[in-house]
Amino acid sequence: MDLGRVEVPVAPPYPVVVGVGLDLAGIVSGELEPGVAAILTDSNVGPLHAPKVGRALEDAGWRVAEVLEVPAGEPSKGLAAYAEVAGALARAGLTRDGTLFALGGGVVGDLGGFVAATFMRGIGFVALPTSLLAMVDSSVGGKVGVDLPEGKNLLGSFLRPRLVAADLDWLQTLPQRELSGGLAEVVKMGLLSGGEYFDDLDGLGAALSRDPNVLRALILASVRFKARVVAEDELEAGRRVILNYGHTVGHGLEAATGYALPHGEAVSAGMVAAAHLARERLGADLVALHEDLLSSAGLPLRAPAVETEKVLAAMGRDKKRLTGDARQRFVLLEDVGRPVWGVPVAEEEARRAIGAVVA
Ligand code: NAD
């Protein structure tokens, strides 16, 4: 299978390389001068994949000063883990010319990226995404950060990685529920993009069965789409906000369940809620289409046992809100491939849309 390569056209640009059984030593050597590395991973991914990655870096002439493992899960994307990782880098003697390799899902990528953006005011950063969500979404675009007890992603920065390399072999050990979670972001981007990428969503069933050709095609299409959106609006002053499709209600559902509902499942229900809103506001009836696509990705269409009022309250604390505006701003679809953003939605309309997915 060919190596897929997408250049994210920001300044400076960075490559995203996707393949099966990647020659990581060769890829790293082709892109970067060897130096001192630290590998950050989590307690699920580390034992499975870190030794091979460490050997590949050494083969490429790097000195691996430290392999750091945080407990798997969202709580590691917090200030305690941030302080621990940064402290460990200092104790390992990493200097400004060091590079942090983040091997893991979105949690390790966001945490590692934020450490790399701030340790000694910035060191090199390479993303080695191992979850489907991280491959299709979080490893591209440069958003890094950690959660505060007061809310998700409240502390963060933008940091361009020097390289993103995703080996589809890593997905073999990813739990099925996490695979579906990643597909939620694929469905999101296919709906936003339209065209060929939307047609590729026919392969969702095969992706769910881990067909490597289909997964590779969907990952590359997602990376290409995200790279284009990010290149137009890296700092999210405008259109990049479309990538939050389904996330307004989705984040509300996550917070209302105390993060018991996984991100991908919350976004799935959030997109169905957005489709209900679009039917009401824009006359675009894409509800059945959303439900078909998300079901074939193995995702739930509803988040039962959640209270609408709790979701609304959590949405009110979202960081995407603007001061002094009582209305929620939504990304909605006028049609496949035709997102509109900044659509003001009154509380009563939002309540009805949430009601459609929590009942
Ligand atoms: P995650 O990092 O917690 O990974 C999900 C689970 O899968 C974890 O238990 C992890 O240990 C495990 N895992 C990952 N790869 C594995 C593998 N190959 N084999 C076995 N187990 C594996 O979560 P995620 O779903 O990857 O990412 C979610 C996070 O990403 C959230 O914190 C979210 O806010 C963030 N995110 C960031 C961006 C961005 O632009 N920065 C975009 C979307 C999401």
mmCIF file of C-alpha atoms and ligand atoms in Angstrom:
data_model
loop_
_atom_site.group_PDB
_atom_site.id
_atom_site.type_symbol
_atom_site.label_atom_id
_atom_site.label_comp_id
_atom_site.label_asym_id
_atom_site.label_seq_id
_atom_site.Cartn_x
_atom_site.Cartn_y
_atom_site.Cartn_z
ATOM 1 C CA MET A 1 0.000 0.000 0.000
ATOM 2 C CA ASP A 2 1.373 3.432 -0.949
ATOM 3 C CA LEU A 3 2.399 5.962 1.605
ATOM 4 C CA GLY A 4 -0.114 8.822 1.795
ATOM 5 C CA ARG A 5 1.325 12.279 2.316
ATOM 6 C CA VAL A 6 -0.535 15.549 2.826
ATOM 7 C CA GLU A 7 1.189 18.871 3.338
ATOM 8 C CA VAL A 8 -0.602 21.260 5.704
ATOM 9 C CA PRO A 9 0.006 24.564 3.888
ATOM 10 C CA VAL A 10 0.646 26.900 6.816
ATOM 11 C CA ALA A 11 3.907 28.777 7.430
ATOM 12 C CA PRO A 12 6.016 26.746 7.925
ATOM 13 C CA PRO A 13 4.139 23.827 6.370
ATOM 14 C CA TYR A 14 4.247 20.382 7.929
ATOM 15 C CA PRO A 15 3.709 16.912 6.477
ATOM 16 C CA VAL A 16 1.133 14.350 7.575
ATOM 17 C CA VAL A 17 2.213 10.847 6.570
ATOM 18 C CA VAL A 18 -0.241 7.930 6.667
ATOM 19 C CA GLY A 19 0.481 4.288 5.870
ATOM 20 C CA VAL A 20 0.479 0.673 6.985
ATOM 21 C CA GLY A 21 3.617 -0.634 8.687
ATOM 22 C CA LEU A 22 5.342 2.759 8.412
ATOM 23 C CA ASP A 23 9.125 2.885 8.229
ATOM 24 C CA LEU A 24 9.138 5.449 11.031
ATOM 25 C CA ALA A 25 12.948 5.656 11.187
ATOM 26 C CA GLY A 26 13.075 6.463 7.464
ATOM 27 C CA ILE A 27 10.237 8.985 7.629
ATOM 28 C CA VAL A 28 11.681 10.811 10.644
ATOM 29 C CA SER A 29 15.149 10.856 9.040
ATOM 30 C CA GLY A 30 13.671 12.260 5.844
ATOM 31 C CA GLU A 31 11.993 15.158 7.662
ATOM 32 C CA LEU A 32 14.106 16.059 10.711
ATOM 33 C CA GLU A 33 17.688 16.360 11.871
ATOM 34 C CA PRO A 34 18.298 13.890 14.708
ATOM 35 C CA GLY A 35 18.583 15.226 18.251
ATOM 36 C CA VAL A 36 17.354 14.511 21.762
ATOM 37 C CA ALA A 37 13.825 13.146 22.048
ATOM 38 C CA ALA A 38 11.285 12.465 24.761
ATOM 39 C CA ILE A 39 8.314 10.204 24.054
ATOM 40 C CA LEU A 40 4.988 10.933 25.770
ATOM 41 C CA THR A 41 2.392 8.166 25.714
ATOM 42 C CA ASP A 42 -0.395 6.749 27.887
ATOM 43 C CA SER A 43 -0.789 3.583 29.932
ATOM 44 C CA ASN A 44 -2.741 1.763 27.187
ATOM 45 C CA VAL A 45 -0.673 2.740 24.181
ATOM 46 C CA GLY A 46 2.792 2.769 25.810
ATOM 47 C CA PRO A 47 3.111 -0.963 26.531
ATOM 48 C CA LEU A 48 1.755 -1.817 23.063
ATOM 49 C CA HIS A 49 3.640 0.555 20.805
ATOM 50 C CA ALA A 50 6.265 2.712 22.568
ATOM 51 C CA PRO A 51 9.194 0.212 22.484
ATOM 52 C CA LYS A 52 9.038 -0.061 18.684
ATOM 53 C CA VAL A 53 8.763 3.702 18.285
ATOM 54 C CA GLY A 54 11.750 4.207 20.622
ATOM 55 C CA ARG A 55 13.816 1.775 18.547
ATOM 56 C CA ALA A 56 12.800 3.525 15.316
ATOM 57 C CA LEU A 57 13.942 6.882 16.704
ATOM 58 C CA GLU A 58 17.253 5.400 17.809
ATOM 59 C CA ASP A 59 17.662 3.854 14.349
ATOM 60 C CA ALA A 60 17.144 7.356 12.946
ATOM 61 C CA GLY A 61 20.022 8.619 15.119
ATOM 62 C CA TRP A 62 18.020 10.174 17.974
ATOM 63 C CA ARG A 63 18.807 9.862 21.674
ATOM 64 C CA VAL A 64 15.616 9.020 23.569
ATOM 65 C CA ALA A 65 16.137 10.738 26.910
ATOM 66 C CA GLU A 66 12.809 9.758 28.450
ATOM 67 C CA VAL A 67 9.652 7.742 27.821
ATOM 68 C CA LEU A 68 6.802 9.241 29.859
ATOM 69 C CA GLU A 69 3.538 7.461 30.433
ATOM 70 C CA VAL A 70 0.404 9.173 31.770
ATOM 71 C CA PRO A 71 -2.695 7.213 32.844
ATOM 72 C CA ALA A 72 -5.030 6.656 29.878
ATOM 73 C CA GLY A 73 -8.088 8.897 29.758
ATOM 74 C CA GLU A 74 -9.280 12.512 29.739
ATOM 75 C CA PRO A 75 -8.224 13.269 33.370
ATOM 76 C CA SER A 76 -4.610 13.162 32.125
ATOM 77 C CA LYS A 77 -5.373 16.239 30.036
ATOM 78 C CA GLY A 78 -5.151 18.393 33.132
ATOM 79 C CA LEU A 79 -2.843 20.628 35.119
ATOM 80 C CA ALA A 80 -1.459 17.847 37.333
ATOM 81 C CA ALA A 81 -0.317 15.772 34.344
ATOM 82 C CA TYR A 82 0.973 18.934 32.636
ATOM 83 C CA ALA A 83 3.171 19.776 35.640
ATOM 84 C CA GLU A 84 4.350 16.188 35.938
ATOM 85 C CA VAL A 85 5.361 15.881 32.273
ATOM 86 C CA ALA A 86 7.071 19.285 32.150
ATOM 87 C CA GLY A 87 8.925 18.485 35.392
ATOM 88 C CA ALA A 88 10.058 15.133 34.028
ATOM 89 C CA LEU A 89 11.399 16.811 30.876
ATOM 90 C CA ALA A 90 13.360 19.266 33.028
ATOM 91 C CA ARG A 91 14.781 16.448 35.153
ATOM 92 C CA ALA A 92 15.724 14.513 31.996
ATOM 93 C CA GLY A 93 17.755 17.549 30.937
ATOM 94 C CA LEU A 94 15.796 18.302 27.781
ATOM 95 C CA THR A 95 16.868 21.633 26.304
ATOM 96 C CA ARG A 96 15.295 24.092 23.867
ATOM 97 C CA ASP A 97 16.482 22.074 20.880
ATOM 98 C CA GLY A 98 14.784 18.901 22.185
ATOM 99 C CA THR A 99 11.722 17.329 20.578
ATOM 100 C CA LEU A 100 8.655 15.795 22.187
ATOM 101 C CA PHE A 101 7.056 12.874 20.317
ATOM 102 C CA ALA A 102 3.417 12.371 21.381
ATOM 103 C CA LEU A 103 2.406 8.740 20.816
ATOM 104 C CA GLY A 104 -1.268 8.270 21.608
ATOM 105 C CA GLY A 105 -4.796 9.513 21.102
ATOM 106 C CA GLY A 106 -6.106 13.057 21.310
ATOM 107 C CA VAL A 107 -5.420 13.287 25.036
ATOM 108 C CA VAL A 108 -1.691 12.604 24.673
ATOM 109 C CA GLY A 109 -1.556 14.833 21.576
ATOM 110 C CA ASP A 110 -3.259 17.796 23.251
ATOM 111 C CA LEU A 111 -1.295 17.436 26.499
ATOM 112 C CA GLY A 112 2.040 16.788 24.757
ATOM 113 C CA GLY A 113 1.476 19.655 22.365
ATOM 114 C CA PHE A 114 0.726 22.066 25.195
ATOM 115 C CA VAL A 115 3.834 20.957 27.089
ATOM 116 C CA ALA A 116 5.915 21.351 23.897
ATOM 117 C CA ALA A 117 4.412 24.805 23.225
ATOM 118 C CA THR A 118 5.320 26.072 26.678
ATOM 119 C CA PHE A 119 8.345 24.107 27.970
ATOM 120 C CA MET A 120 11.265 26.550 27.755
ATOM 121 C CA ARG A 121 8.896 28.718 25.638
ATOM 122 C CA GLY A 122 8.655 26.047 22.982
ATOM 123 C CA ILE A 123 10.434 22.890 21.849
ATOM 124 C CA GLY A 124 9.979 20.684 18.795
ATOM 125 C CA PHE A 125 6.804 18.609 18.560
ATOM 126 C CA VAL A 126 5.983 15.511 16.524
ATOM 127 C CA ALA A 127 2.533 13.896 16.624
ATOM 128 C CA LEU A 128 2.254 10.127 16.335
ATOM 129 C CA PRO A 129 -1.544 9.673 16.549
ATOM 130 C CA THR A 130 -2.713 6.165 17.486
ATOM 131 C CA SER A 131 -6.509 6.584 17.749
ATOM 132 C CA LEU A 132 -8.681 7.121 14.691
ATOM 133 C CA LEU A 133 -9.937 10.393 16.171
ATOM 134 C CA ALA A 134 -6.387 11.669 16.544
ATOM 135 C CA MET A 135 -5.453 10.554 13.019
ATOM 136 C CA VAL A 136 -8.414 12.204 11.299
ATOM 137 C CA ASP A 137 -8.816 15.254 13.465
ATOM 138 C CA SER A 138 -6.868 16.251 16.567
ATOM 139 C CA SER A 139 -3.295 15.744 15.294
ATOM 140 C CA VAL A 140 -3.848 18.180 12.419
ATOM 141 C CA GLY A 141 -4.463 21.884 12.876
ATOM 142 C CA GLY A 142 -2.190 22.836 15.749
ATOM 143 C CA LYS A 143 -4.705 23.213 18.573
ATOM 144 C CA VAL A 144 -3.157 21.973 21.817
ATOM 145 C CA GLY A 145 -4.237 22.376 25.399
ATOM 146 C CA VAL A 146 -5.458 21.009 28.673
ATOM 147 C CA ASP A 147 -8.689 21.055 30.658
ATOM 148 C CA LEU A 148 -9.292 23.020 33.847
ATOM 149 C CA PRO A 149 -11.602 21.811 36.627
ATOM 150 C CA GLU A 150 -13.862 24.650 35.396
ATOM 151 C CA GLY A 151 -14.135 23.333 31.838
ATOM 152 C CA LYS A 152 -12.703 21.454 28.887
ATOM 153 C CA ASN A 153 -9.841 22.840 26.766
ATOM 154 C CA LEU A 154 -9.818 26.127 28.713
ATOM 155 C CA LEU A 155 -6.027 26.438 28.663
ATOM 156 C CA GLY A 156 -4.362 26.107 25.322
ATOM 157 C CA SER A 157 -2.309 27.347 22.470
ATOM 158 C CA PHE A 158 -1.604 26.837 18.772
ATOM 159 C CA LEU A 159 1.492 24.838 17.895
ATOM 160 C CA ARG A 160 2.504 23.522 14.498
ATOM 161 C CA PRO A 161 3.976 20.044 14.749
ATOM 162 C CA ARG A 162 7.095 19.399 12.675
ATOM 163 C CA LEU A 163 5.687 16.100 11.477
ATOM 164 C CA VAL A 164 2.548 13.987 11.915
ATOM 165 C CA ALA A 165 2.975 10.272 11.198
ATOM 166 C CA ALA A 166 0.108 7.775 11.509
ATOM 167 C CA ASP A 167 0.633 4.027 11.154
ATOM 168 C CA LEU A 168 -2.612 2.154 10.469
ATOM 169 C CA ASP A 169 -1.107 -0.862 12.229
ATOM 170 C CA TRP A 170 -1.559 1.050 15.499
ATOM 171 C CA LEU A 171 -5.338 0.965 14.945
ATOM 172 C CA GLN A 172 -5.337 -2.824 15.246
ATOM 173 C CA THR A 173 -5.240 -2.515 19.031
ATOM 174 C CA LEU A 174 -7.802 0.323 19.256
ATOM 175 C CA PRO A 175 -11.041 -0.751 21.011
ATOM 176 C CA GLN A 176 -14.089 -0.900 18.728
ATOM 177 C CA ARG A 177 -15.959 1.857 20.603
ATOM 178 C CA GLU A 178 -12.988 4.199 20.070
ATOM 179 C CA LEU A 179 -12.947 3.319 16.368
ATOM 180 C CA SER A 180 -16.605 4.367 16.093
ATOM 181 C CA GLY A 181 -15.796 7.531 18.032
ATOM 182 C CA GLY A 182 -13.225 8.469 15.389
ATOM 183 C CA LEU A 183 -15.734 7.758 12.642
ATOM 184 C CA ALA A 184 -18.043 10.403 14.160
ATOM 185 C CA GLU A 185 -15.477 13.047 13.140
ATOM 186 C CA VAL A 186 -15.149 11.408 9.708
ATOM 187 C CA VAL A 187 -18.923 11.644 9.174
ATOM 188 C CA LYS A 188 -18.776 15.252 10.357
ATOM 189 C CA MET A 189 -16.087 16.214 7.849
ATOM 190 C CA GLY A 190 -17.697 14.235 5.001
ATOM 191 C CA LEU A 191 -20.978 16.101 5.573
ATOM 192 C CA LEU A 192 -19.187 19.455 5.743
ATOM 193 C CA SER A 193 -17.065 18.772 2.675
ATOM 194 C CA GLY A 194 -19.576 17.146 0.313
ATOM 195 C CA GLY A 195 -18.280 15.948 -3.066
ATOM 196 C CA GLU A 196 -16.030 12.911 -3.340
ATOM 197 C CA TYR A 197 -15.305 12.757 0.367
ATOM 198 C CA PHE A 198 -19.025 12.571 1.120
ATOM 199 C CA ASP A 199 -19.345 9.743 -1.455
ATOM 200 C CA ASP A 200 -16.499 7.917 0.331
ATOM 201 C CA LEU A 201 -18.764 7.657 3.396
ATOM 202 C CA ASP A 202 -20.278 4.624 1.622
ATOM 203 C CA GLY A 203 -17.268 2.838 3.089
ATOM 204 C CA LEU A 204 -18.220 3.449 6.742
ATOM 205 C CA GLY A 205 -19.294 -0.164 7.247
ATOM 206 C CA ALA A 206 -15.981 -1.436 5.847
ATOM 207 C CA ALA A 207 -14.113 1.078 8.022
ATOM 208 C CA LEU A 208 -15.930 -0.300 11.047
ATOM 209 C CA SER A 209 -14.591 -3.744 10.070
ATOM 210 C CA ARG A 210 -11.113 -2.161 9.869
ATOM 211 C CA ASP A 211 -10.577 -2.583 6.124
ATOM 212 C CA PRO A 212 -7.141 -0.919 5.837
ATOM 213 C CA ASN A 213 -7.712 0.443 2.315
ATOM 214 C CA VAL A 214 -10.973 2.110 3.300
ATOM 215 C CA LEU A 215 -9.548 3.450 6.561
ATOM 216 C CA ARG A 216 -6.530 4.857 4.767
ATOM 217 C CA ALA A 217 -8.734 6.583 2.165
ATOM 218 C CA LEU A 218 -11.010 8.096 4.826
ATOM 219 C CA ILE A 219 -8.070 9.259 6.970
ATOM 220 C CA LEU A 220 -6.362 10.920 4.007
ATOM 221 C CA ALA A 221 -9.605 12.575 2.864
ATOM 222 C CA SER A 222 -10.175 13.891 6.401
ATOM 223 C CA VAL A 223 -6.623 15.198 6.708
ATOM 224 C CA ARG A 224 -6.841 16.886 3.296
ATOM 225 C CA PHE A 225 -10.145 18.518 4.207
ATOM 226 C CA LYS A 226 -8.977 19.647 7.639
ATOM 227 C CA ALA A 227 -5.681 20.913 6.203
ATOM 228 C CA ARG A 228 -7.596 23.056 3.701
ATOM 229 C CA VAL A 229 -9.879 24.547 6.324
ATOM 230 C CA VAL A 230 -6.966 25.174 8.710
ATOM 231 C CA ALA A 231 -4.847 26.791 5.992
ATOM 232 C CA GLU A 232 -7.652 29.274 5.283
ATOM 233 C CA ASP A 233 -8.178 30.188 8.918
ATOM 234 C CA GLU A 234 -5.511 28.761 11.212
ATOM 235 C CA LEU A 235 -6.448 30.761 14.315
ATOM 236 C CA GLU A 236 -10.217 30.229 13.944
ATOM 237 C CA ALA A 237 -11.169 33.805 13.226
ATOM 238 C CA GLY A 238 -13.952 32.624 10.903
ATOM 239 C CA ARG A 239 -14.635 29.552 8.766
ATOM 240 C CA ARG A 240 -12.572 27.078 10.828
ATOM 241 C CA VAL A 241 -15.449 27.129 13.283
ATOM 242 C CA ILE A 242 -17.364 24.785 10.916
ATOM 243 C CA LEU A 243 -15.200 21.959 12.301
ATOM 244 C CA ASN A 244 -17.243 22.309 15.479
ATOM 245 C CA TYR A 245 -20.308 20.935 13.667
ATOM 246 C CA GLY A 246 -22.290 18.844 16.166
ATOM 247 C CA HIS A 247 -19.993 19.940 18.996
ATOM 248 C CA THR A 248 -22.191 22.657 20.548
ATOM 249 C CA VAL A 249 -24.775 20.165 21.769
ATOM 250 C CA GLY A 250 -22.081 17.438 21.850
ATOM 251 C CA HIS A 251 -19.953 19.291 24.421
ATOM 252 C CA GLY A 252 -23.121 20.050 26.410
ATOM 253 C CA LEU A 253 -23.975 16.332 26.489
ATOM 254 C CA GLU A 254 -20.429 15.387 27.533
ATOM 255 C CA ALA A 255 -20.401 17.911 30.363
ATOM 256 C CA ALA A 256 -23.955 17.054 31.495
ATOM 257 C CA THR A 257 -22.935 13.390 31.884
ATOM 258 C CA GLY A 258 -19.727 14.311 33.754
ATOM 259 C CA TYR A 259 -17.780 13.080 30.674
ATOM 260 C CA ALA A 260 -19.231 9.567 31.058
ATOM 261 C CA LEU A 261 -20.529 9.837 27.488
ATOM 262 C CA PRO A 262 -17.556 9.416 25.108
ATOM 263 C CA HIS A 263 -16.757 12.385 22.865
ATOM 264 C CA GLY A 264 -17.583 10.649 19.565
ATOM 265 C CA GLU A 265 -20.965 9.456 20.827
ATOM 266 C CA ALA A 266 -21.792 12.931 22.138
ATOM 267 C CA VAL A 267 -20.840 14.481 18.788
ATOM 268 C CA SER A 268 -22.979 11.889 16.986
ATOM 269 C CA ALA A 269 -26.075 12.869 18.980
ATOM 270 C CA GLY A 270 -25.018 16.529 18.665
ATOM 271 C CA MET A 271 -25.026 16.293 14.862
ATOM 272 C CA VAL A 272 -28.497 14.730 14.903
ATOM 273 C CA ALA A 273 -29.647 17.658 17.083
ATOM 274 C CA ALA A 274 -28.074 20.098 14.601
ATOM 275 C CA ALA A 275 -29.908 18.346 11.755
ATOM 276 C CA HIS A 276 -33.212 18.836 13.635
ATOM 277 C CA LEU A 277 -32.393 22.521 14.064
ATOM 278 C CA ALA A 278 -31.500 22.893 10.387
ATOM 279 C CA ARG A 279 -34.825 21.322 9.408
ATOM 280 C CA GLU A 280 -36.629 23.859 11.566
ATOM 281 C CA ARG A 281 -34.503 26.887 10.659
ATOM 282 C CA LEU A 282 -33.338 26.282 7.102
ATOM 283 C CA GLY A 283 -35.861 23.778 5.771
ATOM 284 C CA ALA A 284 -33.027 21.327 5.041
ATOM 285 C CA ASP A 285 -34.224 17.850 5.947
ATOM 286 C CA LEU A 286 -31.025 15.887 6.474
ATOM 287 C CA VAL A 287 -32.138 14.114 9.651
ATOM 288 C CA ALA A 288 -32.583 10.667 8.062
ATOM 289 C CA LEU A 289 -29.271 11.013 6.194
ATOM 290 C CA HIS A 290 -27.454 11.800 9.453
ATOM 291 C CA GLU A 291 -29.121 8.859 11.182
ATOM 292 C CA ASP A 292 -28.186 6.425 8.372
ATOM 293 C CA LEU A 293 -24.545 7.506 8.237
ATOM 294 C CA LEU A 294 -24.023 7.549 11.997
ATOM 295 C CA SER A 295 -25.721 4.163 12.449
ATOM 296 C CA SER A 296 -23.494 2.592 9.825
ATOM 297 C CA ALA A 297 -20.495 3.931 11.780
ATOM 298 C CA GLY A 298 -21.788 2.057 14.842
ATOM 299 C CA LEU A 299 -22.703 5.281 16.647
ATOM 300 C CA PRO A 300 -25.718 6.033 18.844
ATOM 301 C CA LEU A 301 -28.183 8.642 17.581
ATOM 302 C CA ARG A 302 -29.359 9.644 21.020
ATOM 303 C CA ALA A 303 -27.968 10.156 24.482
ATOM 304 C CA PRO A 304 -30.710 8.826 26.732
ATOM 305 C CA ALA A 305 -30.899 9.500 30.469
ATOM 306 C CA VAL A 306 -29.568 13.048 30.157
ATOM 307 C CA GLU A 307 -31.589 16.065 31.267
ATOM 308 C CA THR A 308 -32.160 18.720 28.625
ATOM 309 C CA GLU A 309 -31.789 21.538 31.179
ATOM 310 C CA LYS A 310 -28.388 20.252 32.295
ATOM 311 C CA VAL A 311 -27.207 20.163 28.674
ATOM 312 C CA LEU A 312 -28.423 23.722 28.122
ATOM 313 C CA ALA A 313 -26.663 24.919 31.270
ATOM 314 C CA ALA A 314 -23.399 23.254 30.216
ATOM 315 C CA MET A 315 -23.668 24.794 26.734
ATOM 316 C CA GLY A 316 -23.904 28.182 28.421
ATOM 317 C CA ARG A 317 -20.398 27.665 29.840
ATOM 318 C CA ASP A 318 -18.853 26.654 26.493
ATOM 319 C CA LYS A 319 -15.764 28.642 25.541
ATOM 320 C CA LYS A 320 -17.135 29.275 22.043
ATOM 321 C CA ARG A 321 -19.747 31.618 23.556
ATOM 322 C CA LEU A 322 -19.280 35.348 23.179
ATOM 323 C CA THR A 323 -19.696 37.726 26.109
ATOM 324 C CA GLY A 324 -23.074 39.381 26.371
ATOM 325 C CA ASP A 325 -24.818 37.156 23.797
ATOM 326 C CA ALA A 326 -27.602 35.125 25.359
ATOM 327 C CA ARG A 327 -28.082 33.056 22.202
ATOM 328 C CA GLN A 328 -26.108 30.003 21.182
ATOM 329 C CA ARG A 329 -24.240 30.209 17.863
ATOM 330 C CA PHE A 330 -24.561 27.047 15.790
ATOM 331 C CA VAL A 331 -22.959 25.536 12.722
ATOM 332 C CA LEU A 332 -25.779 24.139 10.573
ATOM 333 C CA LEU A 333 -25.972 22.455 7.176
ATOM 334 C CA GLU A 334 -28.059 24.054 4.432
ATOM 335 C CA ASP A 335 -27.222 20.928 2.468
ATOM 336 C CA VAL A 336 -24.406 18.381 2.255
ATOM 337 C CA GLY A 337 -21.201 20.367 1.658
ATOM 338 C CA ARG A 338 -22.910 23.689 2.494
ATOM 339 C CA PRO A 339 -22.269 24.610 6.124
ATOM 340 C CA VAL A 340 -23.353 27.941 7.551
ATOM 341 C CA TRP A 341 -21.930 29.182 10.825
ATOM 342 C CA GLY A 342 -22.613 31.713 13.537
ATOM 343 C CA VAL A 343 -26.359 30.946 13.266
ATOM 344 C CA PRO A 344 -27.985 32.456 16.382
ATOM 345 C CA VAL A 345 -30.319 30.010 18.057
ATOM 346 C CA ALA A 346 -32.733 31.007 20.815
ATOM 347 C CA GLU A 347 -32.890 28.953 23.979
ATOM 348 C CA GLU A 348 -36.307 27.500 23.169
ATOM 349 C CA GLU A 349 -35.149 26.230 19.758
ATOM 350 C CA ALA A 350 -32.008 24.734 21.294
ATOM 351 C CA ARG A 351 -34.176 23.075 23.956
ATOM 352 C CA ARG A 352 -36.324 21.413 21.264
ATOM 353 C CA ALA A 353 -33.265 20.170 19.337
ATOM 354 C CA ILE A 354 -31.692 18.721 22.482
ATOM 355 C CA GLY A 355 -35.048 17.181 23.417
ATOM 356 C CA ALA A 356 -34.994 15.284 20.112
ATOM 357 C CA VAL A 357 -31.781 13.468 21.057
ATOM 358 C CA VAL A 358 -32.090 12.939 24.798
ATOM 359 C CA ALA A 359 -35.629 11.557 24.879
HETATM 360 P P1 NAD B 1 -7.853 9.319 24.029
HETATM 361 O O1 NAD B 1 -6.536 9.888 23.766
HETATM 362 O O2 NAD B 1 -8.327 9.253 25.440
HETATM 363 O O3 NAD B 1 -7.888 7.851 23.409
HETATM 364 C C1 NAD B 1 -9.043 7.066 23.561
HETATM 365 C C2 NAD B 1 -8.694 5.723 24.230
HETATM 366 O O4 NAD B 1 -8.082 4.890 23.272
HETATM 367 C C3 NAD B 1 -7.711 5.844 25.405
HETATM 368 O O5 NAD B 1 -8.071 4.893 26.382
HETATM 369 C C4 NAD B 1 -6.380 5.452 24.767
HETATM 370 O O6 NAD B 1 -5.486 4.901 25.698
HETATM 371 C C5 NAD B 1 -6.828 4.424 23.769
HETATM 372 N N1 NAD B 1 -5.978 4.246 22.601
HETATM 373 C C6 NAD B 1 -5.553 5.199 21.725
HETATM 374 N N2 NAD B 1 -4.872 4.624 20.737
HETATM 375 C C7 NAD B 1 -4.862 3.297 20.976
HETATM 376 C C8 NAD B 1 -4.330 2.189 20.292
HETATM 377 N N3 NAD B 1 -3.722 2.302 19.112
HETATM 378 N N4 NAD B 1 -4.480 0.963 20.852
HETATM 379 C C9 NAD B 1 -5.140 0.809 22.035
HETATM 380 N N5 NAD B 1 -5.695 1.817 22.708
HETATM 381 C C10 NAD B 1 -5.553 3.051 22.183
HETATM 382 O O7 NAD B 1 -9.014 10.068 23.233
HETATM 383 P P2 NAD B 1 -9.239 10.387 21.679
HETATM 384 O O8 NAD B 1 -10.609 9.948 21.376
HETATM 385 O O9 NAD B 1 -8.114 9.889 20.845
HETATM 386 O O10 NAD B 1 -9.174 11.983 21.678
HETATM 387 C C11 NAD B 1 -10.060 12.733 22.454
HETATM 388 C C12 NAD B 1 -9.363 13.991 22.894
HETATM 389 O O11 NAD B 1 -8.958 14.716 21.728
HETATM 390 C C13 NAD B 1 -10.251 14.912 23.706
HETATM 391 O O12 NAD B 1 -9.533 15.400 24.807
HETATM 392 C C14 NAD B 1 -10.572 16.043 22.730
HETATM 393 O O13 NAD B 1 -10.793 17.268 23.386
HETATM 394 C C15 NAD B 1 -9.328 16.083 21.901
HETATM 395 N N6 NAD B 1 -9.507 16.679 20.566
HETATM 396 C C16 NAD B 1 -8.619 17.626 20.185
HETATM 397 C C17 NAD B 1 -8.730 18.208 18.929
HETATM 398 C C18 NAD B 1 -7.719 19.215 18.490
HETATM 399 O O14 NAD B 1 -7.892 19.824 17.441
HETATM 400 N N7 NAD B 1 -6.667 19.413 19.228
HETATM 401 C C19 NAD B 1 -9.750 17.809 18.045
HETATM 402 C C20 NAD B 1 -10.632 16.823 18.460
HETATM 403 C C21 NAD B 1 -10.508 16.258 19.736
#
